[in-house]
Amino acid sequence: MLIETKGLTKAFGGLTAVDEVDVGIDKGKITAIIGPNGAGKSTLFNVISGFYPSTKGTVVFNGEDITKKKAFNVAKLGIARTFQTTNLFEQATVMDNVIVGHRLRTKSGVIDALFRTPRLKREERASREKAEEVLSFVGLTKEANRLVSDISQEAKKRAAFAVALATDPEVVFLDEPAAGINPDETDGLIALMRKMVDNDLTVCLIEHKMQMIMEIADHIVVLNQGKKIAEGTPEEIQNNEIVIQAYLGGGDEDADAH
Amino acid sequence: MLTLTDVSVRYGFYEALTDISMKVEPGELVVLLGANGAGKSTIFRTISGLNKPTKGGIEWNGASIGGMSASKLVNAGIGHCPEGRKLFPEMSVYENLKMGSYAVRRNKKEVADTLERVYTLFPILEEKMKASAGSLSGGQQQMLAIGRAMMSRPQLLLLDEPSIGLAPLIVKQVFDVIHEINRGGTTVLLAEQNANAALKIADRGYVIEDGKIVVEGGQDELFANDEVRKAYIGA
Amino acid sequence: MDVLAQQLFNGLTIGSVYSLVALGLTLVYGILHVPNFAHGALYMVGGYVTLMSMTLLGMPYFVAMFIAILVVGGIAVLMERLVFNQLRDSPPIHDKIAAIGLLLFLETLIRVIWGSDYRSMTTPFSDDIISFLGITVTTQRILIVVAAVLAMIALQLFLKKTMVGASIIAMSQNREGAFLQGINANRVAMLTFFISGSLAAIAAAINAPINLVFPDMGHLVILKAFVIVIIGGMGSVPGAIIGGYILGFSESLGATFISAEYSDIIAFVLLVIILTVKPQGLFAKGAH
Amino acid sequence: MSMFKRNATPLIFLFIALVVPFVTDNQYYLYILTLAFIWSIAVYGMNLISGYTGQLTLAHAGFFAIGAYSLGLLTVDANVPYWIAFVVACVITTVAGLLIGLIALRTKTHYFAIYTLCVGYIIYLIIYQWDELTGGVRGLIGIESPGAIGSITFDSAESNYYLVLVFLVLTIIFMKFITESLVGRTFMAIRNSEELAQTIGINTMKQKLLSFVISTFFAGMAGALYASFVQFIGPEISYTMTMFDMLTYLIVGGIGTMYGPLVGTFIIVTLTQSLQFMEEYRMLIFGPVLVLLVIFYPRGIVGGIQMWRAKRQHKKRQKITKQSSDTSTYGGGD
Amino acid sequence: NGGGESDVTEEAEGTPAPGAPDGGDGGEEVEVETEVAEGTEVVDIGFSGPLSGAGAYYGNNTLNGLTMAIDEINESGGFEVDGEMYSFNLVSLDDQYLPDETGANVRRLVQENDTPAIFVPHSGGTYATQVFNEEDEVLLGAYSSEPEITQQDNDLTWRIPPTYDNYVEPFSEYQMERFGTDLAMLAPNTEFGMDWVEALGPAWEEMGGEVVHDSSVDYEQDTDFYTLITNALSDDPDVLFVGGSSEPTAQVMQQARELGFEGGFLVMDQAKLDEIDNVLGGAPDIIEGSVGVAPLVHDIHEGNEQFVSNYQDMHDADPGSEAGYHYYSVYILAEAMQAAGDTENAHAIREHLDEGLQQVDEDKRIYDVTEVAEDGGMTTELRMAVVEDGEIELVDFDD
Ligand SMILES: Nc1ncnc2c1ncn2[C@@H]1O[C@H](COP(=O)(O)OP(=O)(O)OP(=O)(O)O)[C@@H](O)[C@H]1O
Ligand SMILES: Nc1ncnc2c1ncn2[C@@H]1O[C@H](COP(=O)(O)OP(=O)(O)OP(=O)(O)O)[C@@H](O)[C@H]1O
Ligand SMILES: [Mg+2]
Ligand SMILES: [Mg+2]
């Protein structure tokens, strides 16, 4: 088990957004977290990735307790994430966005910059190569030199993936990667996520697009009102009465149009 | 009721819309389909006055409104639930809804009724009445945005991807409500990625590609159109 | 003389002035999202317009104050139209710079017109002295406290009870979102600036008689108003009021019990301490 | 070769700067130029933290003063040899920068701006009020000019000019190397979005602190040079107005650009001198100019030139592509 | 090539003088305020002071004194040195009170106008100029009561005003006798104020008095003085030491009375009792029992009668001491040049200042200056003003 939370709890004032949640994320698998709006999915991500301090409980990554670690340290350990609303350096080019994504794997400091040490040159080259690699991985090579503010919604999602991948993570957390993406391009994203897993990455995502989840998830965790109400394979979840009632809603095709 | 004639819009050098002509008749529910970046939101923003057309004319109830300010258009009966929600993050849910009724604030009775309706539709909003909008979850915020747009009781309601980020159960509910609002006499213009669900309740639709209208027709025609099926509904 | 009681009253007086200035600043911050460095210049212009209306036009004190409210409010509106509105979409540093440019301009303008010398303002209330409970006050000082409190109550009612007030707040949080509710952004922005300017004018007009009118009169006041606005949470109206009085009292008591030399430092040290403990300010809204 | 080509314009200006003392013996010109160079070193410091890292600091007049006073006190009161005092002055400023930065950088955006404004004001008040140490409002007199390095002495205007020029060039090279390296990218990532920078594993606090401390180092160094150049310092160098002046230099030249600090300082300082006859009226013009500049040239003169160049190139490229597409239409026409 | 190589003087061709007479270097204009006399050689006199910003009021007052004297001299046909007629041309530059700006200005005046003498009316600028004025051979007319200025071993410094310490004793003596021995000091937090406190405190205690309160006030910036006055009065003083610019000083005095102070005011020399009285609109109760320097307009004698009335006519205001001293020093300078037989050599002029002083016509002797001492400081005989029964009266120190 790559990541494991035990009794993880996050309260905002009186509201317990995440309530004693135990989840496990398997290495090399795609884990999906689903649940009604306000179930606490994004909050769970925020706590695991160190953006919010947890109220209670622990997060263990690769056997190490990372509960108290700050966001940047969590990233260094190999946990990357994207946000529910895309978050990129809008006024920079895609390339620059991605290059700096690799910064945490480099060590050059001011001294290196001043003396233009071999290390700096090596690392600058490595960052650029890494950027080119992940951009081609997500299929954005053509857009590399455009400003982020100029590219399409879907390209931005890919760029966000690329930035996350440039950090050389072991696991990526994706918060609603397909929101606002049309069916055609959703397929592209699915393929991309598969490709990530094929490249030894572990993926954990939140999504409301059921068709997509059922297609790619190896394991699904269902949250409701902060609590884990079910987990299992897509088939198990699809047929779980509690989940249907709380979330899926009678299997009506409208709800799950694609 | 709403007519766009040869409307073009540019962002700097980039032309996002080219010669768009479309029509929405009273009481209709018209859906806009199109890939990401096709220009759907830009159409909405132009109708509601957030963007100015660089060319062409927009007519609303017989009067020309191209280039009119957004605040005036709300008073003229156009409500817009925008992409990106654009809530007031530090105001409470209730205050957000109340701001939604800014244009019709004098009509206290009607405001209270509409508020009641929004609460029935999204009970979570009533529950979270006092919470700040910024603290809501993504989906809850989307519900608030829809609710706020309803508050001005517009004649024409522009809904830009209202189902984004909503749980399947709620998506179904939202489409039901849109349908119902429409049957209640409100004209609706709807942009959706969830083309299947949208088309089901629509009277007519337009398909946009690269800022141009490429297909238009009634519900049946669009359902029957192979291209449309393939691109937006899934084979 | 009861020193403690006297100092408490002194703190109340000065705190009232601080609060009024800070209020204008915090309101504009709401719309602009920028510290308006030119606000101190508005305060200064308010003092001059009041004084000049009295001496050159022979207006009675309150009429002069009213003229100052209109003039300074008008200047503030012009600032919004000609400068800040144009800078809406530029990076946040730029409107600060523009504000500094406006500050330099207004201050120099006043110097060129009326010179750099100190001027004193006499009002019908300047000389009446009232003593009670071991403290001494003048009618003017009572006027300061009363006028400030009235202005604050009026403002608070306006913001809380009218939709216009709410629309100011809405504008500050999401401009486009506000347009889409039918809020006329230009009108709201202008109104906000007008109110902010008027508050500065009132503050100057009531305080000048116990002080003086001169081109630099806004410098220290505005710096302290910034401190208050930060302590109280930027954009927060109650925060500005409470912060103003906190500062007023800390200064009068600090000068008495700690050190007179460093009494002007108190404001800044207070700020440093508070932000060191709470980087978001005392009354910060919960982050999301 | 390519390095020369890329930096042709700066190198031409450097050459001009080097020959100025040979062309004129007007001490006044040299004095003004030297002052402008000193100020621009301080403004370079500000540019790093405010322009590249996105944290608008308003305390740098204070750090400038700390550098100046440290040098003054060390040479006047403690009789420390000049260059040792110079180094110590830079160190003191940097340490002060570190301590203040540790606290100040916990705040963000406007809070940071105003926090630093207040820190600057506190520094001013301390210098003003602590007269036992600083001479208070009387200031410090009789500060030494830079001590000789080997056989080179610095008591003439020319030698001071060259000394400051050397420091300026070193500063620019330093800034260029920093901003064009991974360190610079890190700073700019923080400027663009602190939250995102954290997500990609950047310790934003540490990096901001680094940028802040470096920037105070340059402010302090400029202050030390100033003290030994003017040989008298008073508390006004730490006053808010000095800060606003520095900010003006930065904005006019172009915030977040490589040569903005130098261009802005040079232009404003010389302009102020040649508009002397206008006295009071200068500010009547400067104020509005500043406003117009931020409205129409938000990235200052240097940014304006860059944009103009980019536009020209864009047009050129468009022309070329248009031509080529024209020919292709003709060629491919059926 | 920059200026600075042409002659110090040149033939004036009439009035007004062209700007920057030898400025062949880009034609920068420098404001010229005075008119030179026809057919005379012109000597450029420099000035660098605050002409914009907060100090502009003060700077312009000093400039007024200079301008008036120069105009008078030039109108009367100039002055004769070594058989040749000369007139003065004033070149004034703004330094906004900033020492580095003063440094720049003085260098500029030396380079472009080759001025033999420069007036700088503030000590920061004076210090910054003392760094190089000997090397550049320019006489520095410093208007600052700071004693250190003449202790720099600078051979070309000429301190114009008296040092403040002359006032301390007679003021203290008078107040201690009239009101009592407890003194509270509310000095301004300026250089001036600090100097006073350092002299007044010890002197007061030496005379057997007690300093019961000592704090400083920012007369320029404080929003309200009540707090500090309340504290000063809580120590029950008989005498209150106050003083900054006249207007805020008047405020402080008024507020002290409001808060129940009944003793006397010892007013620092920066504030003028006549101005204070004006500010208060004639409030004898408030200023009763004050002692301060004799305002020029209350100290009319043969030497300054004409000057005061001319000044009032021209500027619609009473002249202060800064205008009076600057006016006087132009005459001293002209006489010193005559005595030295040289208009260019700053050292020669400096050495003949005392001689020049003695040569000034009776009706131009604004103050009772007895000498220009070895160290370059001028010594002035002083009178003080006291308010008795609501009237400002002059008292000689010896009385
Ligand atoms: N900063 C906050 N302060 C207060 N309450 C918060 C905060 N963030 C989230 N909440 C509340 O916590 C609950 C869980 O929110 P969260 O964003 O985790 O939901 P979610 O599962 O991601 O929902 P969605 O699918 O709609 O995005 C919600 O009720 C929300 O209102
Ligand atoms: N503010 C802007 N500046 C520049 N270009 C813009 C801006 N807003 C949109 N665009 C561009 O205009 C085009 C149309 O965008 P629009 O947002 O209208 O598309 P959309 O159909 O709503 O897409 P989506 O489904 O992703 O919301 C896109 O190419 C987009 O990149
Ligand atoms: Mg979420
Ligand atoms: Mg859209």
Coordinates of N, CA, C and O in Angstrom, one line a residue, chain A residues 116-216:
Chain A
R116 N 27.8 29.9 -12.5 CA 27.4 29.1 -13.5 C 28.1 27.7 -13.5 O 28.7 27.3 -14.4
T117 N 27.9 27.0 -12.4 CA 28.6 25.8 -12.1 C 28.1 24.7 -13.1 O 27.0 24.8 -13.6
P118 N 28.9 23.7 -13.3 CA 28.5 22.5 -14.1 C 27.2 22.0 -13.6 O 26.3 21.6 -14.3
R119 N 27.0 22.0 -12.2 CA 25.8 21.4 -11.7 C 24.6 22.2 -12.2 O 23.6 21.6 -12.6
L120 N 24.7 23.5 -12.2 CA 23.6 24.3 -12.6 C 23.3 24.0 -14.1 O 22.1 23.8 -14.5
K121 N 24.3 24.0 -14.9 CA 24.1 23.7 -16.3 C 23.4 22.4 -16.5 O 22.5 22.2 -17.3
R122 N 23.9 21.4 -15.8 CA 23.4 20.1 -15.9 C 21.9 20.1 -15.5 O 21.1 19.5 -16.2
E123 N 21.6 20.7 -14.4 CA 20.3 20.7 -13.9 C 19.3 21.5 -14.8 O 18.2 21.1 -15.0
E124 N 19.8 22.6 -15.4 CA 19.0 23.3 -16.3 C 18.6 22.5 -17.5 O 17.5 22.5 -18.0
R125 N 19.6 21.8 -18.0 CA 19.4 20.9 -19.1 C 18.4 19.8 -18.7 O 17.4 19.5 -19.4
A126 N 18.6 19.2 -17.5 CA 17.7 18.2 -17.1 C 16.3 18.7 -16.9 O 15.4 18.0 -17.4
S127 N 16.1 19.9 -16.4 CA 14.8 20.4 -16.2 C 14.1 20.6 -17.6 O 12.9 20.3 -17.8
R128 N 14.9 21.1 -18.5 CA 14.3 21.3 -19.9 C 13.9 20.0 -20.5 O 12.8 19.8 -21.1
E129 N 14.8 19.0 -20.4 CA 14.6 17.7 -21.0 C 13.3 17.1 -20.3 O 12.5 16.5 -21.0
K130 N 13.3 17.2 -19.0 CA 12.1 16.7 -18.3 C 10.9 17.3 -18.8 O 9.8 16.7 -19.1
A131 N 10.9 18.6 -19.0 CA 9.7 19.4 -19.5 C 9.3 18.9 -20.8 O 8.1 18.6 -21.1
E132 N 10.3 18.7 -21.7 CA 10.0 18.3 -23.1 C 9.4 16.9 -23.0 O 8.4 16.6 -23.7
E133 N 9.9 16.1 -22.1 CA 9.5 14.7 -22.0 C 8.0 14.7 -21.5 O 7.1 14.1 -22.2
V134 N 7.7 15.4 -20.5 CA 6.3 15.3 -20.0 C 5.3 16.0 -20.9 O 4.2 15.6 -21.1
L135 N 5.8 17.1 -21.6 CA 4.9 17.7 -22.6 C 4.6 16.8 -23.7 O 3.4 16.7 -24.1
S136 N 5.6 16.0 -24.1 CA 5.2 15.1 -25.2 C 4.4 14.0 -24.6 O 3.5 13.5 -25.3
F137 N 4.6 13.6 -23.4 CA 3.8 12.6 -22.7 C 2.3 13.0 -22.7 O 1.4 12.2 -23.0
V138 N 2.0 14.2 -22.4 CA 0.6 14.7 -22.3 C 0.2 15.2 -23.7 O -1.0 15.6 -23.8
G139 N 1.0 15.3 -24.6 CA 0.6 15.7 -25.9 C 0.5 17.2 -26.1 O -0.4 17.7 -26.7
L140 N 1.4 17.9 -25.5 CA 1.3 19.4 -25.6 C 2.5 20.0 -26.3 O 2.7 21.2 -26.2
T141 N 3.3 19.1 -26.9 CA 4.6 19.7 -27.5 C 4.3 20.9 -28.3 O 5.1 21.9 -28.3
K142 N 3.2 20.8 -29.1 CA 3.0 22.0 -30.0 C 2.7 23.3 -29.3 O 3.1 24.3 -29.7
E143 N 2.1 23.2 -28.1 CA 1.7 24.4 -27.4 C 2.8 24.9 -26.5 O 2.6 25.9 -25.8
A144 N 3.9 24.2 -26.5 CA 4.9 24.5 -25.5 C 5.2 26.0 -25.3 O 5.4 26.5 -24.2
N145 N 5.3 26.7 -26.4 CA 5.7 28.1 -26.3 C 4.6 29.1 -26.2 O 4.8 30.3 -26.4
R146 N 3.4 28.6 -26.0 CA 2.2 29.6 -25.9 C 2.0 30.0 -24.5 O 2.3 29.2 -23.6
L147 N 1.4 31.1 -24.3 CA 1.1 31.5 -22.9 C -0.1 30.7 -22.4 O -1.0 30.4 -23.2
V148 N 0.0 30.3 -21.2 CA -1.1 29.5 -20.6 C -2.4 30.2 -20.8 O -3.4 29.5 -21.1
S149 N -2.5 31.5 -20.6 CA -3.8 32.2 -20.7 C -4.4 32.0 -22.1 O -5.6 32.3 -22.3
D150 N -3.6 31.7 -23.1 CA -4.1 31.6 -24.5 C -4.6 30.2 -24.9 O -5.1 30.0 -26.0
I151 N -4.3 29.2 -24.1 CA -4.6 27.8 -24.6 C -6.0 27.4 -24.0 O -6.6 28.0 -23.1
S152 N -6.5 26.4 -24.7 CA -7.9 26.0 -24.3 C -8.0 25.3 -23.0 O -7.0 24.9 -22.4
Q153 N -9.2 25.2 -22.5 CA -9.5 24.6 -21.2 C -8.9 23.2 -21.1 O -8.3 22.9 -20.1
E154 N -9.1 22.4 -22.2 CA -8.6 21.1 -22.1 C -7.1 21.0 -22.1 O -6.5 20.2 -21.4
A155 N -6.5 21.9 -22.9 CA -5.0 22.0 -22.9 C -4.5 22.4 -21.6 O -3.4 21.9 -21.1
K156 N -5.3 23.2 -20.9 CA -4.8 23.7 -19.6 C -4.8 22.5 -18.6 O -3.9 22.3 -17.8
K157 N -5.8 21.6 -18.7 CA -5.9 20.4 -17.9 C -4.6 19.6 -18.1 O -4.0 19.1 -17.2
R158 N -4.3 19.4 -19.4 CA -3.1 18.7 -19.7 C -1.9 19.3 -19.2 O -1.0 18.6 -18.7
A159 N -1.8 20.6 -19.3 CA -0.6 21.4 -18.8 C -0.5 21.1 -17.3 O 0.6 21.0 -16.8
A160 N -1.6 21.2 -16.6 CA -1.6 21.0 -15.2 C -1.1 19.6 -14.9 O -0.3 19.4 -14.0
F161 N -1.5 18.6 -15.7 CA -0.9 17.2 -15.6 C 0.6 17.3 -15.8 O 1.4 16.7 -15.0
A162 N 1.0 18.0 -16.8 CA 2.4 18.0 -17.1 C 3.2 18.6 -16.0 O 4.3 18.1 -15.6
V163 N 2.7 19.7 -15.4 CA 3.4 20.3 -14.3 C 3.5 19.3 -13.1 O 4.6 19.1 -12.5
A164 N 2.4 18.6 -12.9 CA 2.4 17.6 -11.8 C 3.5 16.5 -12.1 O 4.2 16.1 -11.3
L165 N 3.5 16.1 -13.4 CA 4.4 15.0 -13.7 C 5.9 15.4 -13.7 O 6.7 14.7 -13.4
A166 N 6.1 16.7 -14.0 CA 7.5 17.2 -14.0 C 8.1 17.1 -12.6 O 9.3 17.2 -12.4
T167 N 7.3 17.0 -11.6 CA 7.8 16.9 -10.2 C 8.3 15.5 -9.9 O 8.8 15.2 -8.8
D168 N 8.3 14.6 -10.9 CA 8.8 13.3 -10.7 C 8.0 12.6 -9.6 O 8.7 12.0 -8.7
P169 N 6.7 12.5 -9.6 CA 6.0 12.0 -8.5 C 5.9 10.5 -8.6 O 6.1 9.9 -9.6
E170 N 5.5 9.9 -7.5 CA 5.2 8.5 -7.5 C 3.7 8.4 -7.6 O 3.2 7.4 -8.1
V171 N 3.0 9.4 -7.1 CA 1.5 9.3 -7.2 C 1.0 10.7 -7.5 O 1.6 11.7 -7.1
V172 N 0.0 10.7 -8.4 CA -0.7 12.0 -8.7 C -2.1 12.0 -8.2 O -2.8 11.0 -8.4
F173 N -2.5 13.1 -7.6 CA -3.9 13.3 -7.2 C -4.5 14.3 -8.1 O -4.0 15.4 -8.3
L174 N -5.6 13.9 -8.8 CA -6.3 14.7 -9.7 C -7.7 15.0 -9.3 O -8.5 14.1 -9.0
D175 N -8.0 16.3 -9.1 CA -9.3 16.7 -8.6 C -10.2 17.1 -9.8 O -10.0 18.1 -10.4
E176 N -11.1 16.3 -10.1 CA -12.1 16.4 -11.2 C -11.3 16.8 -12.5 O -11.6 17.9 -13.1
P177 N -10.5 16.0 -13.0 CA -9.7 16.4 -14.2 C -10.6 16.5 -15.4 O -10.3 17.3 -16.4
A178 N -11.8 15.9 -15.5 CA -12.6 15.9 -16.7 C -13.7 16.9 -16.6 O -14.5 17.0 -17.5
A179 N -13.8 17.7 -15.5 CA -14.9 18.6 -15.4 C -14.8 19.7 -16.6 O -13.7 20.2 -16.8
G180 N -15.9 19.8 -17.2 CA -15.9 20.8 -18.3 C -15.2 20.4 -19.6 O -14.9 21.2 -20.5
I181 N -14.9 19.1 -19.6 CA -14.2 18.6 -20.8 C -15.2 17.8 -21.6 O -16.0 17.0 -21.0
N182 N -15.2 18.0 -22.9 CA -16.2 17.3 -23.7 C -15.9 15.8 -23.9 O -14.8 15.4 -23.7
P183 N -16.9 15.0 -24.2 CA -16.8 13.6 -24.2 C -15.6 13.1 -25.0 O -14.8 12.2 -24.6
D184 N -15.4 13.7 -26.2 CA -14.3 13.3 -27.0 C -13.0 13.4 -26.3 O -12.2 12.5 -26.3
E185 N -12.8 14.6 -25.7 CA -11.5 14.8 -25.1 C -11.4 14.1 -23.8 O -10.3 13.8 -23.3
T186 N -12.5 13.8 -23.2 CA -12.5 12.9 -22.0 C -11.8 11.6 -22.3 O -11.0 11.1 -21.5
D187 N -12.1 11.1 -23.4 CA -11.5 9.8 -23.8 C -9.9 10.0 -23.9 O -9.2 9.1 -23.5
G188 N -9.5 11.2 -24.4 CA -8.1 11.4 -24.4 C -7.5 11.4 -23.0 O -6.4 10.9 -22.8
L189 N -8.2 12.0 -22.1 CA -7.7 12.1 -20.7 C -7.6 10.7 -20.1 O -6.7 10.4 -19.4
I190 N -8.6 9.9 -20.4 CA -8.6 8.5 -19.9 C -7.4 7.8 -20.4 O -6.6 7.2 -19.6
A191 N -7.1 8.0 -21.7 CA -5.9 7.3 -22.3 C -4.7 7.8 -21.6 O -3.7 7.0 -21.3
L192 N -4.7 9.1 -21.3 CA -3.5 9.7 -20.6 C -3.3 9.1 -19.3 O -2.2 8.7 -18.9
M193 N -4.4 8.9 -18.5 CA -4.2 8.4 -17.2 C -3.7 6.9 -17.2 O -2.9 6.5 -16.4
R194 N -4.3 6.2 -18.2 CA -3.8 4.8 -18.4 C -2.3 4.8 -18.6 O -1.6 4.0 -18.1
K195 N -1.9 5.8 -19.5 CA -0.5 5.8 -19.8 C 0.4 6.1 -18.6 O 1.5 5.6 -18.4
M196 N -0.2 6.9 -17.7 CA 0.6 7.2 -16.5 C 0.8 6.0 -15.7 O 1.9 5.7 -15.2
V197 N -0.3 5.2 -15.5 CA -0.2 4.0 -14.8 C 0.8 3.0 -15.4 O 1.6 2.4 -14.8
D198 N 0.7 3.0 -16.7 CA 1.7 2.1 -17.4 C 3.1 2.5 -17.2 O 4.0 1.7 -17.3
N199 N 3.3 3.8 -16.9 CA 4.7 4.3 -16.6 C 4.9 4.2 -15.1 O 5.7 5.1 -14.6
D200 N 4.3 3.3 -14.4 CA 4.6 3.1 -13.0 C 4.1 4.2 -12.1 O 4.6 4.3 -10.9
L201 N 3.2 5.0 -12.5 CA 2.7 6.0 -11.6 C 1.4 5.4 -10.9 O 0.8 4.6 -11.5
T202 N 1.2 6.0 -9.8 CA -0.1 5.7 -9.1 C -1.0 6.9 -9.3 O -0.5 8.0 -9.2
V203 N -2.3 6.6 -9.6 CA -3.2 7.7 -9.8 C -4.3 7.7 -8.9 O -4.9 6.6 -8.6
C204 N -4.7 8.8 -8.3 CA -5.9 8.9 -7.5 C -6.7 10.1 -8.0 O -6.1 11.2 -8.1
L205 N -7.9 9.8 -8.3 CA -8.7 11.0 -8.8 C -10.1 11.1 -8.2 O -10.6 10.1 -7.7
I206 N -10.6 12.3 -8.3 CA -11.9 12.6 -7.9 C -12.7 12.9 -9.2 O -12.2 13.5 -10.1
E207 N -13.9 12.3 -9.4 CA -14.6 12.6 -10.6 C -16.1 12.4 -10.3 O -16.5 11.6 -9.5
H208 N -16.9 13.1 -11.1 CA -18.3 12.9 -11.1 C -18.8 12.2 -12.3 O -19.9 11.8 -12.4
K209 N -17.9 12.1 -13.3 CA -18.3 11.4 -14.6 C -18.2 9.9 -14.4 O -17.1 9.3 -14.5
M210 N -19.3 9.3 -14.1 CA -19.4 7.9 -13.7 C -18.8 7.0 -14.8 O -18.1 6.0 -14.5
Q211 N -19.2 7.3 -16.0 CA -18.8 6.4 -17.1 C -17.3 6.3 -17.1 O -16.7 5.2 -17.2
M212 N -16.6 7.4 -16.9 CA -15.2 7.5 -16.9 C -14.6 6.7 -15.8 O -13.7 5.8 -15.9
I213 N -15.2 6.9 -14.6 CA -14.7 6.2 -13.4 C -14.8 4.7 -13.6 O -13.9 3.9 -13.4
M214 N -16.0 4.3 -14.0 CA -16.2 2.8 -14.2 C -15.3 2.2 -15.2 O -14.9 1.1 -15.1
E215 N -14.9 3.0 -16.1 CA -14.0 2.5 -17.2 C -12.6 2.4 -16.7 O -11.9 1.4 -17.0
I216 N -12.1 3.3 -15.9 CA -10.7 3.2 -15.6 C -10.3 2.9 -14.2 O -9.2 2.5 -13.9

